[in-house]
Amino acid sequence: MRSFAITTMAKCLLLFFLALPVYSAVLREYALNLTSSYQAPNGFYREMFLINNQHPGPLIEADEGDTISATVFNDLQVPITIHFHGIRQHGTPWMDGTPGVSQRPIFPGESFTYKFTTEGQYGSYWYHAHMRSYYQDGIKGPVYIRPAPDTLRPYDVVTERNETATRILRAQEINPTPLYVMDWNKLPTDAMYQKTINYGIDPACILGYLINGKGRVTCPSNETIAAAGVSRLASFRRTTGVQSKFDSLGCLDISALYGNPGIDHAALEAPGYSAPCQATNTDREIIYVGSDWMMLNVINMGGQFATYLSIDGHDIWVLQVDGTFIRPLKVKQMYAGLGSRYIIAVPTQKNSGVFAIRFAGTAQAQVTEQIAWLSYNMPTIAQPEDYPVTNDIYQDIGGNLLNAQTPTFIEAAAAPYDERVKPPQGPAQRTIHFTLNRTGMVDFSVMDSGALRLPDTELMTPSLWAEDVHQTNTVEAGIKIGDVVDLIIDNRYIMAHPMHLHGHNFWVISESNTSFGYSSVEAAIAGGSSTLNLANPPYRDTYTAPSRGHVVFRYVADNAGAWLLNCNVNVHRMAGMGAVILEDREKIIPRIPESVMDF
Ligand SMILES: [Cu+2]
């Protein structure tokens, strides 16, 4: 009788929970098998790495609040770790996947399980190797977290309250169409790094972008490259006094600066230098239009260049940046920074035709474009003809707008849609100054005290629990849980640096093309600084410090651990542009699982 009562009660409870309109958190388990292969995604064979036999790797998806478990089996011949970019790892700093900082590397033949909650996070992220440069060899993939039901969404703003359109976006939010861009090199990254260090050369150019892992090498005419590169040549001449030129792959000869024209590109086997550009006809990605609106998940998974994206004949609504809905911005061109993610909505209301989705490099060093297709026609095996005639092209192959009036996406204007996502006002408890600089051909730093090339630290005992943390790249500023922290980052070099803070989101409360000029935000407020924005600043995990300018990141210390702040330009990160910020480390050490410490 008694057991019957309990069973009935259990049934009632079960029915009660089933009736609740909330997601119940579940465990999402993934296996990631890392292998190497010999492939030619854009027509040039090279050794590359795959995850579960694909590149980019499989989508890891969850509903907000779920727990993700990803077991990595390392069948490569190199050690590896996996970092989940933008995932805060709240309370699990040992799952951040940074070798020498949060864990020991996973050596060949070993496996390691990453397990963390997605509580309090939604939107688009990505995962990638954080050992050496191996993510540039193919160890990368997307992470997507569907927002909780009560999250404020801006869809009805962009559809002008058209219920059908809003419903379409709401449905596509479950699984937005992938649009992943990544730069691709001819050489494996270990070879590039060896050459970089041995010869002191700077790998400035790429063999082209891949979109969703696909692409081809095109060889635009010299005239086309020159026209798209005019402003690059001029600004290079202005800043260096050197008159340079482009090769057949659109690569600017920056080595002329050092008296050895062409040598670095030739040494790195950049195709335009070691041999004239060779066009290939490998497949490009085709995205088929399925309804009046398309939601796309744009991730810049590259390691070298930010990119300008436009879609011929189409508007782009930017809805979400780095996992936060923004007040939507309607543009025809958008900037996608290295490591950043953008959920966009595109009104797809043409009846037929094929339109180019264009990605162009933003860097001074190269004029380069890759395209994918947006097709209104039925799926077909054939690739569309190159460059169908349309009058609605917004950017050239260098990303320059063809009409200066065309609206383009300004990152600083991307304020969170939810007005409660606001920085704490008033003074910070901790202020840390960083100076981005280049101190040698292959030496980059974030601190005047000096830099450590990250590969030199990757095999050390992780700073999360190491007894000796007195490395030149470690910041012990006495941060305690609850502190408001300001990172004042002055960029002294001519290159822009996309800075990524692990373990936190931050508000970009100041930005300009000159240095900050104050010792603290409090001093800047008192001094009437015109660059401060404490009212509605962008909320990010990766943000670009402009050339010779500054940014100030403000965040709340709510995540005890050891967290990297690093430049997402791969070569810069490798050459020292990274620091480890300790955050109330003593509080978390007792909680680190033995399985991680002993790994
Ligand atoms: Cu950088």
Short mmCIF file of C-alpha atoms in Angstrom, two decimals, residues 152-597:
data_model
loop_
_atom_site.label_atom_id
_atom_site.label_comp_id
_atom_site.label_asym_id
_atom_site.label_seq_id
_atom_site.Cartn_x
_atom_site.Cartn_y
_atom_site.Cartn_z
CA LEU A 152 15.12 38.94 -24.20
CA ARG A 153 15.41 38.59 -27.99
CA PRO A 154 15.41 41.45 -30.53
CA TYR A 155 13.73 39.50 -33.35
CA ASP A 156 10.51 41.52 -33.53
CA VAL A 157 12.58 44.69 -33.87
CA VAL A 158 14.23 43.48 -37.08
CA THR A 159 11.03 41.99 -38.53
CA GLU A 160 9.07 45.13 -37.62
CA ARG A 161 6.73 43.00 -35.56
CA ASN A 162 5.78 40.76 -38.44
CA GLU A 163 4.65 37.69 -36.54
CA THR A 164 5.41 35.16 -39.27
CA ALA A 165 8.93 36.51 -39.72
CA THR A 166 9.55 36.57 -35.98
CA ARG A 167 8.35 32.98 -35.79
CA ILE A 168 10.79 32.01 -38.57
CA LEU A 169 13.70 33.55 -36.69
CA ARG A 170 12.57 31.93 -33.45
CA ALA A 171 12.53 28.55 -35.23
CA GLN A 172 15.93 29.06 -36.84
CA GLU A 173 17.44 30.03 -33.49
CA ILE A 174 17.36 26.32 -32.66
CA ASN A 175 20.03 25.69 -35.26
CA PRO A 176 21.30 28.76 -37.17
CA THR A 177 23.01 28.17 -40.50
CA PRO A 178 26.79 27.91 -40.12
CA LEU A 179 29.00 30.54 -41.74
CA TYR A 180 32.45 29.91 -40.34
CA VAL A 181 35.43 31.73 -41.80
CA MET A 182 39.04 30.75 -41.16
CA ASP A 183 42.35 31.72 -42.68
CA TRP A 184 44.41 28.93 -44.13
CA ASN A 185 48.13 28.47 -44.74
CA LYS A 186 50.10 26.31 -47.09
CA LEU A 187 52.47 25.01 -44.43
CA PRO A 188 51.64 23.17 -41.21
CA THR A 189 52.01 25.54 -38.29
CA ASP A 190 54.95 23.76 -36.62
CA ALA A 191 56.96 24.31 -39.81
CA MET A 192 55.88 27.91 -39.95
CA TYR A 193 56.79 28.47 -36.31
CA GLN A 194 60.24 26.94 -36.79
CA LYS A 195 60.89 29.20 -39.74
CA THR A 196 59.54 32.19 -37.88
CA ILE A 197 61.91 31.62 -34.96
CA ASN A 198 64.92 30.40 -36.96
CA TYR A 199 64.90 33.15 -39.53
CA GLY A 200 63.20 35.87 -37.53
CA ILE A 201 60.50 36.30 -40.14
CA ASP A 202 56.96 37.43 -39.80
CA PRO A 203 54.32 35.29 -41.54
CA ALA A 204 52.16 38.14 -42.77
CA CYS A 205 50.02 36.49 -45.44
CA ILE A 206 47.67 33.57 -45.89
CA LEU A 207 46.87 31.22 -48.74
CA GLY A 208 43.26 32.37 -48.49
CA TYR A 209 40.19 31.94 -46.36
CA LEU A 210 38.08 28.84 -46.04
CA ILE A 211 34.34 29.14 -45.46
CA ASN A 212 32.86 26.17 -43.59
CA GLY A 213 36.14 24.44 -44.47
CA LYS A 214 35.79 25.06 -48.21
CA GLY A 215 37.22 27.49 -50.71
CA ARG A 216 39.43 27.94 -53.71
CA VAL A 217 42.42 30.00 -54.69
CA THR A 218 41.61 32.64 -57.27
CA CYS A 219 44.20 34.80 -58.96
CA PRO A 220 42.80 38.29 -59.48
CA SER A 221 44.56 40.44 -62.06
CA ASN A 222 47.36 42.78 -60.97
CA GLU A 223 45.06 45.70 -61.73
CA THR A 224 42.29 44.36 -59.50
CA ILE A 225 44.73 43.78 -56.64
CA ALA A 226 46.34 47.17 -57.08
CA ALA A 227 42.98 48.95 -57.13
CA ALA A 228 41.82 47.18 -53.96
CA GLY A 229 45.19 47.79 -52.29
CA VAL A 230 45.71 51.49 -52.96
CA SER A 231 44.97 52.62 -49.41
CA ARG A 232 47.05 49.78 -47.94
CA LEU A 233 50.10 50.79 -49.98
CA ALA A 234 49.65 54.41 -49.02
CA SER A 235 49.31 53.75 -45.31
CA PHE A 236 52.26 51.33 -45.38
CA ARG A 237 54.35 54.04 -47.02
CA ARG A 238 53.12 56.64 -44.55
CA THR A 239 54.00 54.57 -41.49
CA THR A 240 57.26 53.02 -42.71
CA GLY A 241 58.62 55.25 -45.46
CA VAL A 242 58.90 52.16 -47.69
CA GLN A 243 57.32 51.93 -51.14
CA SER A 244 56.19 48.31 -51.43
CA LYS A 245 54.13 46.22 -53.84
CA PHE A 246 51.76 43.25 -53.93
CA ASP A 247 52.51 39.79 -55.22
CA SER A 248 50.11 37.76 -57.36
CA LEU A 249 48.31 36.51 -54.24
CA GLY A 250 47.66 40.06 -53.02
CA CYS A 251 50.37 39.82 -50.39
CA LEU A 252 52.17 43.05 -49.51
CA ASP A 253 55.94 42.73 -49.47
CA ILE A 254 56.58 43.93 -45.91
CA SER A 255 60.01 42.30 -45.88
CA ALA A 256 61.25 45.25 -47.94
CA LEU A 257 61.26 46.97 -44.57
CA TYR A 258 64.15 44.82 -43.43
CA GLY A 259 66.25 45.01 -46.55
CA ASN A 260 65.46 41.56 -47.92
CA PRO A 261 62.61 42.02 -50.36
CA GLY A 262 60.46 38.92 -50.73
CA ILE A 263 62.55 36.73 -48.44
CA ASP A 264 60.03 36.09 -45.69
CA HIS A 265 57.17 35.21 -47.98
CA ALA A 266 59.45 32.98 -50.07
CA ALA A 267 60.74 31.22 -46.94
CA LEU A 268 57.20 30.59 -45.80
CA GLU A 269 56.31 29.29 -49.24
CA ALA A 270 53.63 31.88 -49.77
CA PRO A 271 52.46 30.82 -53.22
CA GLY A 272 52.59 34.25 -54.80
CA TYR A 273 56.29 34.53 -54.01
CA SER A 274 57.72 31.03 -54.30
CA ALA A 275 55.63 30.59 -57.45
CA PRO A 276 53.06 32.73 -59.23
CA CYS A 277 49.51 32.38 -57.94
CA GLN A 278 47.97 29.12 -59.08
CA ALA A 279 44.21 29.11 -59.30
CA THR A 280 42.33 26.03 -58.09
CA ASN A 281 38.75 24.97 -58.61
CA THR A 282 37.92 23.18 -55.39
CA ASP A 283 34.35 23.50 -54.15
CA ARG A 284 33.06 26.59 -52.48
CA GLU A 285 30.33 26.47 -49.87
CA ILE A 286 26.77 26.88 -51.16
CA ILE A 287 24.05 27.92 -48.73
CA TYR A 288 20.54 27.27 -50.02
CA VAL A 289 17.81 29.70 -49.07
CA GLY A 290 14.90 27.98 -47.35
CA SER A 291 12.58 30.80 -46.24
CA ASP A 292 12.05 34.57 -46.14
CA TRP A 293 14.62 35.06 -43.41
CA MET A 294 17.85 33.29 -42.65
CA MET A 295 19.65 33.27 -39.37
CA LEU A 296 23.36 32.68 -39.76
CA ASN A 297 26.02 31.93 -37.18
CA VAL A 298 29.15 33.83 -38.24
CA ILE A 299 32.32 32.77 -36.44
CA ASN A 300 35.77 34.04 -37.28
CA MET A 301 37.79 30.92 -36.46
CA GLY A 302 40.92 32.34 -38.05
CA GLY A 303 44.29 33.03 -36.51
CA GLN A 304 45.54 35.90 -38.61
CA PHE A 305 43.01 38.29 -40.14
CA ALA A 306 39.80 39.95 -39.11
CA THR A 307 37.39 39.99 -42.00
CA TYR A 308 34.74 42.08 -43.77
CA LEU A 309 31.58 40.18 -44.67
CA SER A 310 28.92 41.27 -47.13
CA ILE A 311 26.28 39.44 -49.15
CA ASP A 312 25.60 40.85 -52.61
CA GLY A 313 22.13 42.40 -52.80
CA HIS A 314 21.25 41.66 -49.17
CA ASP A 315 20.98 43.48 -45.87
CA ILE A 316 22.49 42.07 -42.73
CA TRP A 317 20.94 42.51 -39.29
CA VAL A 318 23.49 41.93 -36.54
CA LEU A 319 21.57 40.39 -33.62
CA GLN A 320 24.14 38.92 -31.31
CA VAL A 321 27.85 39.43 -30.68
CA ASP A 322 30.05 37.18 -28.52
CA GLY A 323 27.05 35.45 -26.96
CA THR A 324 25.02 38.58 -26.11
CA PHE A 325 21.99 39.93 -27.98
CA ILE A 326 22.58 43.52 -29.05
CA ARG A 327 20.31 46.34 -30.07
CA PRO A 328 20.08 45.13 -33.66
CA LEU A 329 22.07 47.00 -36.30
CA LYS A 330 21.15 46.94 -39.98
CA VAL A 331 24.21 47.03 -42.26
CA LYS A 332 25.41 45.89 -45.65
CA GLN A 333 28.91 45.08 -44.48
CA MET A 334 30.07 43.73 -41.18
CA TYR A 335 33.40 43.41 -39.44
CA ALA A 336 34.11 40.03 -37.87
CA GLY A 337 37.03 40.15 -35.46
CA LEU A 338 39.33 37.19 -34.85
CA GLY A 339 37.76 34.82 -32.37
CA SER A 340 34.43 36.67 -32.28
CA ARG A 341 30.96 35.35 -33.11
CA TYR A 342 27.98 37.10 -34.64
CA ILE A 343 24.43 35.84 -35.02
CA ILE A 344 22.95 37.67 -38.00
CA ALA A 345 19.55 37.71 -39.71
CA VAL A 346 19.39 38.17 -43.46
CA PRO A 347 16.11 39.04 -45.23
CA THR A 348 16.11 36.51 -48.08
CA GLN A 349 13.25 37.77 -50.21
CA LYS A 350 14.58 37.46 -53.76
CA ASN A 351 12.89 34.81 -55.83
CA SER A 352 15.79 33.24 -57.61
CA GLY A 353 19.45 33.65 -58.35
CA VAL A 354 22.82 33.06 -56.75
CA PHE A 355 24.54 35.75 -54.70
CA ALA A 356 28.11 35.94 -53.46
CA ILE A 357 28.78 35.89 -49.73
CA ARG A 358 32.10 37.72 -49.57
CA PHE A 359 34.77 37.61 -46.93
CA ALA A 360 37.69 40.00 -47.43
CA GLY A 361 40.76 40.36 -45.24
CA THR A 362 41.05 43.55 -43.21
CA ALA A 363 44.80 43.44 -42.67
CA GLN A 364 47.17 45.86 -44.30
CA ALA A 365 49.39 42.98 -45.34
CA GLN A 366 47.08 41.31 -47.84
CA VAL A 367 44.29 41.87 -50.31
CA THR A 368 42.43 38.57 -50.20
CA GLU A 369 38.85 37.46 -50.70
CA GLN A 370 36.97 34.17 -50.44
CA ILE A 371 33.39 33.67 -51.41
CA ALA A 372 30.58 31.25 -50.67
CA TRP A 373 27.24 31.28 -52.46
CA LEU A 374 23.76 32.13 -51.29
CA SER A 375 21.53 30.21 -53.68
CA TYR A 376 17.78 30.62 -54.22
CA ASN A 377 17.86 27.79 -56.74
CA MET A 378 17.34 24.13 -55.96
CA PRO A 379 20.31 22.23 -54.59
CA THR A 380 22.55 21.09 -57.43
CA ILE A 381 25.84 19.35 -57.74
CA ALA A 382 27.33 21.99 -60.02
CA GLN A 383 29.18 24.95 -58.58
CA PRO A 384 27.74 28.33 -59.61
CA GLU A 385 29.59 30.29 -62.29
CA ASP A 386 32.08 32.78 -60.92
CA TYR A 387 30.85 36.26 -60.23
CA PRO A 388 27.33 36.29 -61.63
CA VAL A 389 26.43 39.72 -62.92
CA THR A 390 24.78 41.80 -60.26
CA ASN A 391 24.77 45.48 -59.53
CA ASP A 392 24.53 44.92 -55.84
CA ILE A 393 28.11 44.33 -54.80
CA TYR A 394 29.07 46.35 -51.71
CA GLN A 395 32.78 45.68 -51.23
CA ASP A 396 35.84 44.95 -53.37
CA ILE A 397 38.33 42.12 -52.83
CA GLY A 398 40.16 44.25 -50.28
CA GLY A 399 36.98 44.83 -48.27
CA ASN A 400 36.82 48.49 -49.34
CA LEU A 401 33.26 49.76 -49.66
CA LEU A 402 32.41 50.59 -53.26
CA ASN A 403 30.19 53.37 -51.99
CA ALA A 404 31.37 55.22 -48.93
CA GLN A 405 27.77 55.75 -47.79
CA THR A 406 27.09 52.01 -47.41
CA PRO A 407 26.27 51.25 -43.77
CA THR A 408 28.92 49.11 -42.10
CA PHE A 409 28.96 47.52 -38.68
CA ILE A 410 30.72 49.51 -35.95
CA GLU A 411 31.67 47.27 -33.04
CA ALA A 412 31.64 50.11 -30.52
CA ALA A 413 27.96 50.69 -31.31
CA ALA A 414 26.90 47.16 -30.38
CA ALA A 415 25.20 47.80 -27.04
CA PRO A 416 23.53 44.86 -25.28
CA TYR A 417 19.79 44.52 -26.03
CA ASP A 418 19.04 43.78 -22.40
CA GLU A 419 19.63 47.10 -20.66
CA ARG A 420 20.39 45.33 -17.41
CA VAL A 421 23.69 44.15 -18.92
CA LYS A 422 25.47 47.26 -17.69
CA PRO A 423 28.90 47.77 -16.13
CA PRO A 424 29.23 48.63 -12.44
CA GLN A 425 29.61 52.41 -12.17
CA GLY A 426 32.21 54.27 -10.13
CA PRO A 427 35.80 53.39 -9.37
CA ALA A 428 37.28 49.92 -9.75
CA GLN A 429 38.96 48.05 -6.92
CA ARG A 430 41.83 46.95 -9.21
CA THR A 431 43.36 48.62 -12.23
CA ILE A 432 45.91 46.78 -14.34
CA HIS A 433 47.88 48.44 -17.13
CA PHE A 434 48.98 46.57 -20.21
CA THR A 435 51.09 47.86 -23.06
CA LEU A 436 50.88 46.05 -26.36
CA ASN A 437 54.16 46.28 -28.16
CA ARG A 438 56.52 44.68 -30.58
CA THR A 439 60.02 44.54 -29.17
CA GLY A 440 61.63 42.49 -31.94
CA MET A 441 60.83 40.88 -35.25
CA VAL A 442 59.15 37.94 -33.54
CA ASP A 443 58.70 39.37 -30.06
CA PHE A 444 55.38 40.75 -28.94
CA SER A 445 54.43 41.71 -25.40
CA VAL A 446 51.62 42.95 -23.21
CA MET A 447 53.78 44.12 -20.32
CA ASP A 448 56.79 46.33 -19.96
CA SER A 449 58.28 43.73 -17.62
CA GLY A 450 58.82 41.47 -20.62
CA ALA A 451 57.21 38.62 -22.47
CA LEU A 452 57.29 34.86 -22.36
CA ARG A 453 56.69 33.08 -25.60
CA LEU A 454 53.69 30.95 -24.76
CA PRO A 455 55.18 27.74 -26.22
CA ASP A 456 57.91 28.08 -23.60
CA THR A 457 55.32 27.90 -20.81
CA GLU A 458 53.00 25.24 -22.15
CA LEU A 459 54.80 22.32 -20.52
CA MET A 460 55.21 24.02 -17.14
CA THR A 461 53.10 23.19 -14.08
CA PRO A 462 49.86 25.11 -14.71
CA SER A 463 49.83 28.49 -12.98
CA LEU A 464 46.38 27.65 -11.61
CA TRP A 465 48.09 25.58 -8.92
CA ALA A 466 51.86 25.95 -9.42
CA GLU A 467 53.82 26.92 -6.31
CA ASP A 468 56.05 29.29 -8.23
CA VAL A 469 54.03 31.69 -10.34
CA HIS A 470 56.65 34.38 -10.66
CA GLN A 471 56.87 34.28 -14.43
CA THR A 472 57.33 37.53 -16.28
CA ASN A 473 53.93 37.10 -17.88
CA THR A 474 51.98 36.53 -14.64
CA VAL A 475 49.97 39.33 -13.05
CA GLU A 476 49.36 39.05 -9.31
CA ALA A 477 47.36 42.19 -8.58
CA GLY A 478 45.57 40.92 -5.48
CA ILE A 479 42.22 40.50 -7.22
CA LYS A 480 39.56 39.18 -4.84
CA ILE A 481 36.12 37.81 -5.68
CA GLY A 482 33.68 40.71 -6.00
CA ASP A 483 36.28 43.24 -7.14
CA VAL A 484 35.59 45.42 -10.13
CA VAL A 485 38.66 45.17 -12.38
CA ASP A 486 39.76 47.59 -15.10
CA LEU A 487 42.28 46.52 -17.72
CA ILE A 488 43.76 49.61 -19.36
CA ILE A 489 45.32 48.40 -22.60
CA ASP A 490 47.47 50.82 -24.57
CA ASN A 491 48.54 49.64 -28.00
CA ARG A 492 51.88 51.14 -28.98
CA TYR A 493 52.21 49.24 -32.24
CA ILE A 494 50.77 49.89 -35.70
CA MET A 495 48.90 46.58 -35.82
CA ALA A 496 45.47 46.14 -34.25
CA HIS A 497 45.27 43.34 -31.67
CA PRO A 498 42.09 41.34 -30.95
CA MET A 499 42.43 40.77 -27.21
CA HIS A 500 40.67 37.81 -25.60
CA LEU A 501 40.10 37.51 -21.87
CA HIS A 502 39.47 34.01 -20.59
CA GLY A 503 36.93 33.25 -17.85
CA HIS A 504 34.92 36.48 -18.15
CA ASN A 505 32.93 38.83 -20.28
CA PHE A 506 33.92 42.47 -20.04
CA TRP A 507 32.50 45.84 -20.93
CA VAL A 508 34.54 47.90 -23.35
CA ILE A 509 34.20 51.17 -21.44
CA SER A 510 36.73 53.21 -23.41
CA GLU A 511 38.26 53.06 -26.86
CA SER A 512 40.05 55.44 -29.21
CA ASN A 513 42.91 55.77 -31.67
CA THR A 514 45.14 57.39 -29.07
CA SER A 515 46.40 56.23 -25.69
CA PHE A 516 44.02 56.33 -22.71
CA GLY A 517 46.04 59.07 -21.02
CA TYR A 518 44.84 58.45 -17.44
CA SER A 519 46.11 56.30 -14.62
CA SER A 520 42.63 54.99 -13.84
CA VAL A 521 39.00 55.22 -14.92
CA GLU A 522 38.32 57.28 -11.80
CA ALA A 523 40.95 59.79 -12.95
CA ALA A 524 39.46 59.76 -16.44
CA ILE A 525 35.98 60.55 -15.05
CA ALA A 526 37.43 63.38 -12.95
CA GLY A 527 39.39 64.65 -15.94
CA GLY A 528 36.33 64.65 -18.20
CA SER A 529 37.59 61.98 -20.64
CA SER A 530 35.61 62.01 -23.89
CA THR A 531 36.26 58.33 -24.73
CA LEU A 532 34.54 56.79 -21.69
CA ASN A 533 31.22 54.99 -22.09
CA LEU A 534 29.83 53.59 -18.84
CA ALA A 535 26.21 53.90 -20.00
CA ASN A 536 25.80 51.30 -22.78
CA PRO A 537 29.18 49.84 -23.76
CA PRO A 538 29.67 46.61 -25.74
CA TYR A 539 29.80 43.42 -23.67
CA ARG A 540 32.37 41.05 -25.12
CA ASP A 541 34.96 38.34 -24.51
CA THR A 542 37.18 39.36 -27.44
CA TYR A 543 37.69 42.91 -28.66
CA THR A 544 40.20 44.66 -30.86
CA ALA A 545 42.65 47.22 -29.48
CA PRO A 546 43.05 49.65 -32.38
CA SER A 547 46.38 50.50 -33.97
CA ARG A 548 48.29 52.87 -31.66
CA GLY A 549 45.09 53.32 -29.69
CA HIS A 550 43.62 51.99 -26.49
CA VAL A 551 40.78 50.01 -24.97
CA VAL A 552 39.66 49.71 -21.37
CA PHE A 553 37.95 46.46 -20.35
CA ARG A 554 35.91 46.42 -17.12
CA TYR A 555 34.80 43.18 -15.51
CA VAL A 556 33.63 41.79 -12.21
CA ALA A 557 35.93 39.24 -10.59
CA ASP A 558 33.46 36.40 -10.03
CA ASN A 559 35.54 33.45 -11.16
CA ALA A 560 38.53 32.43 -9.05
CA GLY A 561 41.33 31.04 -11.19
CA ALA A 562 44.26 31.83 -13.46
CA TRP A 563 43.07 33.45 -16.67
CA LEU A 564 44.83 34.27 -19.87
CA LEU A 565 44.55 37.62 -21.57
CA ASN A 566 45.94 37.07 -25.04
CA CYS A 567 46.03 38.46 -28.53
CA ASN A 568 44.12 36.23 -30.93
CA VAL A 569 46.55 36.82 -33.79
CA ASN A 570 48.25 33.48 -33.67
CA VAL A 571 51.79 34.66 -34.34
CA HIS A 572 51.50 37.43 -31.75
CA ARG A 573 50.21 35.04 -29.10
CA MET A 574 53.01 32.59 -29.88
CA ALA A 575 55.59 35.38 -29.74
CA GLY A 576 54.62 36.59 -26.30
CA MET A 577 51.43 38.63 -26.50
CA GLY A 578 49.73 37.06 -23.52
CA ALA A 579 49.56 37.36 -19.75
CA VAL A 580 48.10 35.24 -16.95
CA ILE A 581 45.92 37.17 -14.49
CA LEU A 582 45.56 35.49 -11.11
CA GLU A 583 42.12 35.89 -9.52
CA ASP A 584 41.70 34.83 -5.89
CA ARG A 585 43.64 31.70 -6.77
CA GLU A 586 43.96 30.44 -3.20
CA LYS A 587 40.19 30.14 -3.00
CA ILE A 588 39.95 27.68 -5.88
CA ILE A 589 43.06 25.52 -5.35
CA PRO A 590 41.40 23.22 -2.77
CA ARG A 591 38.60 22.50 -5.25
CA ILE A 592 40.75 21.38 -8.19
CA PRO A 593 39.97 17.70 -8.86
CA GLU A 594 42.85 15.28 -8.34
CA SER A 595 42.16 13.84 -11.78
CA VAL A 596 43.14 17.21 -13.25
CA MET A 597 46.12 17.91 -10.99
#
